[in-house]
GROMACS .gro file of C-alpha atoms in nm:
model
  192
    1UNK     CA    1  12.852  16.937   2.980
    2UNK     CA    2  12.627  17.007   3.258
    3UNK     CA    3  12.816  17.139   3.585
    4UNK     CA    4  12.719  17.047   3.934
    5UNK     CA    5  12.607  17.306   4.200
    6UNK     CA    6  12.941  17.278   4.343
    7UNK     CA    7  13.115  17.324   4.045
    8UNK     CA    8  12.924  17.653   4.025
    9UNK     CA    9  12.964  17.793   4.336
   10UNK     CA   10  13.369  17.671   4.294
   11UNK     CA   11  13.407  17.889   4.024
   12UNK     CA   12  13.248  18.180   4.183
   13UNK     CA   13  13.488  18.195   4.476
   14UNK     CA   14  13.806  18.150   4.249
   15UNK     CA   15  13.682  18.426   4.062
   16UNK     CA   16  13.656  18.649   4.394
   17UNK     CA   17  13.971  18.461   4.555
   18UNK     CA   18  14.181  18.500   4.257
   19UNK     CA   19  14.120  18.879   4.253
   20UNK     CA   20  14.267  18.906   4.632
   21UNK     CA   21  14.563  18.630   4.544
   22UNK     CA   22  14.694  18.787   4.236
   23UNK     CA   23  14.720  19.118   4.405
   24UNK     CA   24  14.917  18.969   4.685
   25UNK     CA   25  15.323  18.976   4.665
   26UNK     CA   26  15.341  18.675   4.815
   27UNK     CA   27  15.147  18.496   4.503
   28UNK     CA   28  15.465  18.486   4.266
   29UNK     CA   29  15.497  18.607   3.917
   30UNK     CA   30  15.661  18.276   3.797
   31UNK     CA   31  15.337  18.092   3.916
   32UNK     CA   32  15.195  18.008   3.640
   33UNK     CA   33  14.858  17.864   3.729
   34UNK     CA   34  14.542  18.083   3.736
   35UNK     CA   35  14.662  18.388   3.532
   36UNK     CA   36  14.521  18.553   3.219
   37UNK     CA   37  14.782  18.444   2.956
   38UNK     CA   38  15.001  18.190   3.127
   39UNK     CA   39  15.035  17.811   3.140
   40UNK     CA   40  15.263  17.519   3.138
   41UNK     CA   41  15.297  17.605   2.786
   42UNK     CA   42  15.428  17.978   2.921
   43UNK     CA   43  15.622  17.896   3.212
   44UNK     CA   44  15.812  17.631   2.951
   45UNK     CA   45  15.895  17.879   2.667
   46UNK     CA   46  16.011  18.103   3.030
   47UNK     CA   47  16.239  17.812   3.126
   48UNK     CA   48  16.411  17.766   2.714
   49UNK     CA   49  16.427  18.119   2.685
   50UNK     CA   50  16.663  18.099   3.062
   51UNK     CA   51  16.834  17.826   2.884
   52UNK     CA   52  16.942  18.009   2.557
   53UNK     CA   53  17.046  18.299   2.753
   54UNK     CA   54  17.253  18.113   2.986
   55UNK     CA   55  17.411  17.942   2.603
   56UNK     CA   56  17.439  18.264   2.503
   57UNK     CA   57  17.647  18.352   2.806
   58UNK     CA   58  17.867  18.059   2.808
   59UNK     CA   59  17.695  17.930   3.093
   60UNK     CA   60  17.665  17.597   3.236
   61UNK     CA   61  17.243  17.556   3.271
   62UNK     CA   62  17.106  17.292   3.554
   63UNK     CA   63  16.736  17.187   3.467
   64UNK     CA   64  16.551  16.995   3.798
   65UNK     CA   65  16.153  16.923   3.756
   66UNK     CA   66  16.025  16.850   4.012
   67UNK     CA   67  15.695  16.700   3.977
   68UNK     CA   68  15.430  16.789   4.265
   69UNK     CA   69  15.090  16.627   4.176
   70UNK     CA   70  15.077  16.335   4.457
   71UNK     CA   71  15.149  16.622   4.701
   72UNK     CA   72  14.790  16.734   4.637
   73UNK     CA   73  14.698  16.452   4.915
   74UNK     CA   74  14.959  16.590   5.174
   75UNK     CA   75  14.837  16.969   5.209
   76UNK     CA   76  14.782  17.074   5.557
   77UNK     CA   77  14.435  17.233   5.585
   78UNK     CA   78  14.549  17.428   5.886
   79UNK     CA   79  14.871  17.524   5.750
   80UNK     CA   80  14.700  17.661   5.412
   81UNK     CA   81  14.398  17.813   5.619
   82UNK     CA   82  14.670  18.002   5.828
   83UNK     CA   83  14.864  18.065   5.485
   84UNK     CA   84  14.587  18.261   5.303
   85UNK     CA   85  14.519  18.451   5.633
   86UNK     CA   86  14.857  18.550   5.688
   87UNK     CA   87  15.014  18.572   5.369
   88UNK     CA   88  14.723  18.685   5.145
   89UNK     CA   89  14.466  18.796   5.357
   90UNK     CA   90  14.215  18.634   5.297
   91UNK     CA   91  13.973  18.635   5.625
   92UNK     CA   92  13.610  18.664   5.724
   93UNK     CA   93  13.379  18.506   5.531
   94UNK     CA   94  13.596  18.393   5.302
   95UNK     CA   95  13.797  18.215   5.534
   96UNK     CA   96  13.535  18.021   5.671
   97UNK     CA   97  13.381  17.967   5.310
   98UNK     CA   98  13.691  17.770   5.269
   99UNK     CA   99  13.747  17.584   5.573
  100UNK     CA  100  13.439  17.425   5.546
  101UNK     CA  101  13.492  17.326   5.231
  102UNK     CA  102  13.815  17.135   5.324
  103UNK     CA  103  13.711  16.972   5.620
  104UNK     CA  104  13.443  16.693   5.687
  105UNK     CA  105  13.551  16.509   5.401
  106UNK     CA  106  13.530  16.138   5.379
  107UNK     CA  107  13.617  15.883   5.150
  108UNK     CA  108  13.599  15.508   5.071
  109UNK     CA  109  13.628  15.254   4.792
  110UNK     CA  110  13.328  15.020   4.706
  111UNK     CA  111  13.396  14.738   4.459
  112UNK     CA  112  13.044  14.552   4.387
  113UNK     CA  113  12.900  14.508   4.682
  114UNK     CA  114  13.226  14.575   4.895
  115UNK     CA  115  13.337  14.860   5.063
  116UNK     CA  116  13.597  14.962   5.254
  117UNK     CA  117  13.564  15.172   5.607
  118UNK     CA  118  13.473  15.564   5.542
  119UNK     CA  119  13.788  15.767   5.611
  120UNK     CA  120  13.823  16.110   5.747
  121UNK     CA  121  14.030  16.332   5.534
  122UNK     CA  122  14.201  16.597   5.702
  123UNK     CA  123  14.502  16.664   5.494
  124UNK     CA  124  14.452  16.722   5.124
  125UNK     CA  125  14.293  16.940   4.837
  126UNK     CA  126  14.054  16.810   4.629
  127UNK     CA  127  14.181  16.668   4.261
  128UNK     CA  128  14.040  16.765   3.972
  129UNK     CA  129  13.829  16.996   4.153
  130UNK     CA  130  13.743  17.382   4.068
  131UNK     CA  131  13.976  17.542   4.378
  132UNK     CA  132  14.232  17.295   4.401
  133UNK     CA  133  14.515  17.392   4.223
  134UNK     CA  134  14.449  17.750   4.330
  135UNK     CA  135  14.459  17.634   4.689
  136UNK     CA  136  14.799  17.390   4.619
  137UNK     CA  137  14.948  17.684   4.489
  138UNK     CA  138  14.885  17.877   4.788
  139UNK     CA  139  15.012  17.603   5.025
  140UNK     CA  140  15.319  17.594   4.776
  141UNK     CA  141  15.399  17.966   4.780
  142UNK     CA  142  15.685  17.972   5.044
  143UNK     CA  143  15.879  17.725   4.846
  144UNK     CA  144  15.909  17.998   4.597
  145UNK     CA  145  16.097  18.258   4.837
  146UNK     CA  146  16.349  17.936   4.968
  147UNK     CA  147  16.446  17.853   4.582
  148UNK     CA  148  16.471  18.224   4.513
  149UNK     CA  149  16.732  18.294   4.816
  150UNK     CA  150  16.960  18.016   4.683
  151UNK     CA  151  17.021  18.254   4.366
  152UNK     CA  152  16.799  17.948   4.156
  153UNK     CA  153  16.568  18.073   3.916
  154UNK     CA  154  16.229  17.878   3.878
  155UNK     CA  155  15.903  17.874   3.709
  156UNK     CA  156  15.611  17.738   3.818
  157UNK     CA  157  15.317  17.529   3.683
  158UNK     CA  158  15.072  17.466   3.927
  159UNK     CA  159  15.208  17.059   3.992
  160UNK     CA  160  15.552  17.125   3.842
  161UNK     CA  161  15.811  17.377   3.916
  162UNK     CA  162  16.095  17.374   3.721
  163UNK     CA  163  16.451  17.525   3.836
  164UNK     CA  164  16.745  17.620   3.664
  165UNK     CA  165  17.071  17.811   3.699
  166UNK     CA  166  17.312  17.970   3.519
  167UNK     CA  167  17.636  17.945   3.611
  168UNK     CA  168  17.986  18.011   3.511
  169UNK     CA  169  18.145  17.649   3.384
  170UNK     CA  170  18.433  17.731   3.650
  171UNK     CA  171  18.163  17.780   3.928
  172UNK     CA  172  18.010  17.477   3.834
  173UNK     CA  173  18.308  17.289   4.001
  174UNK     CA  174  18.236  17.549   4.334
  175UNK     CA  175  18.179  17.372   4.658
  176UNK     CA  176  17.867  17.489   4.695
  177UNK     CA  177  17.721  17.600   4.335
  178UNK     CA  178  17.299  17.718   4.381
  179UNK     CA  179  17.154  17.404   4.283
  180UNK     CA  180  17.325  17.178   4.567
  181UNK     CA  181  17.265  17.443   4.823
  182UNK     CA  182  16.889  17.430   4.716
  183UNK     CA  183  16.917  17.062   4.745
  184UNK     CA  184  17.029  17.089   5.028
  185UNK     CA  185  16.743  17.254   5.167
  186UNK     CA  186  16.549  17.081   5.482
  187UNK     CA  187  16.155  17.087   5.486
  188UNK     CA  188  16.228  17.284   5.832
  189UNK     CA  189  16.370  17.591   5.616
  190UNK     CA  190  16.014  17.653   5.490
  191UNK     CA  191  15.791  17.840   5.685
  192UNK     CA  192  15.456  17.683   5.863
   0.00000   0.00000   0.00000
């Protein structure tokens, strides 16, 4: 398979980016995505292992998936630009690198000889690209902190994060038990 210029160059900033991300508190330890010996595969046997214990313990287990993948579309490139500044650094050069290579992005659909009007994208990563997931897991991060104050373990993929608890079975009857009060989380309890 023959890779693309871009594809090259893609690959040499995650290798640089990673190195700054990984080092960062603020880029989780349940994140799966991007790290020498983890994946979906990982972050599952993570999530049965929690499971077991909590059997183990006579504990009442709550599973929620929660899958993340159209969200791609919907990522803020100043809120992720600001992110990676603020959160992990990431400024200079590198900064710039990567807003230019989020914005000025257009697309359109062409059937034969149809097309539709060219649309400016300014909200989005790019699918299936080299940096994406890296930079959806970035824009993701916070989530990780507002699961983790609820008293919810998770584990994260980079498009699916999976939560459970354990719980006492009498405290699964509690008003409040984790899970709902994560539920009951607003968008406005992450920060920008």
């Amino acid at each position: 398979m023959m890779m693309t210029v871009s594809e090259v160059l893609e690959r040499l900033v995650l290798t640089r980016l990673l190195l700054r991300l990984l080092e960062s508190a603020n880029f989780t330890e349940y994140q799966s995505a991007c790290r020498k010996r983890h994946c979906t595969v990982t972050a599952l046997l993570e999530v049965i292992d929690c499971v077991y214990t909590a059997a183990d313990n006579k504990q009442v287990t709550v599973l929620i998936g929660l899958d993340l993948s159209a969200a791609f579309d919907a990522v803020d490139h100043e809120i992720l630009l600001q992110r990676q500044q603020t959160e992990f650094g990431v400024i200079d050069t590198p900064q710039s690198w990567l807003r230019s290579y989020l914005q000025d992005k257009t697309q359109f659909v062409k059937l034969g000889q149809h097309q539709s009007p060219v649309v400016w994208l300014d909200v989005g990563v790019p699918q299936g690209s080299v940096l994406g997931p890296l930079l959806f897991a970035v824009y993701c991060s916070p989530v990780a902190d507002l699961i983790a104050s609820h008293g919810v373990q998770y584990h994260q993929s980079v498009i699916r994060r999976r939560c459970s608890v354990g719980v006492e079975p009498a405290a699964a009857s509690h008003p409040r038990p984790p899970v709902d009060r994560l539920l009951q989380s607003r968008s406005e309890d992450l920060p920008v």
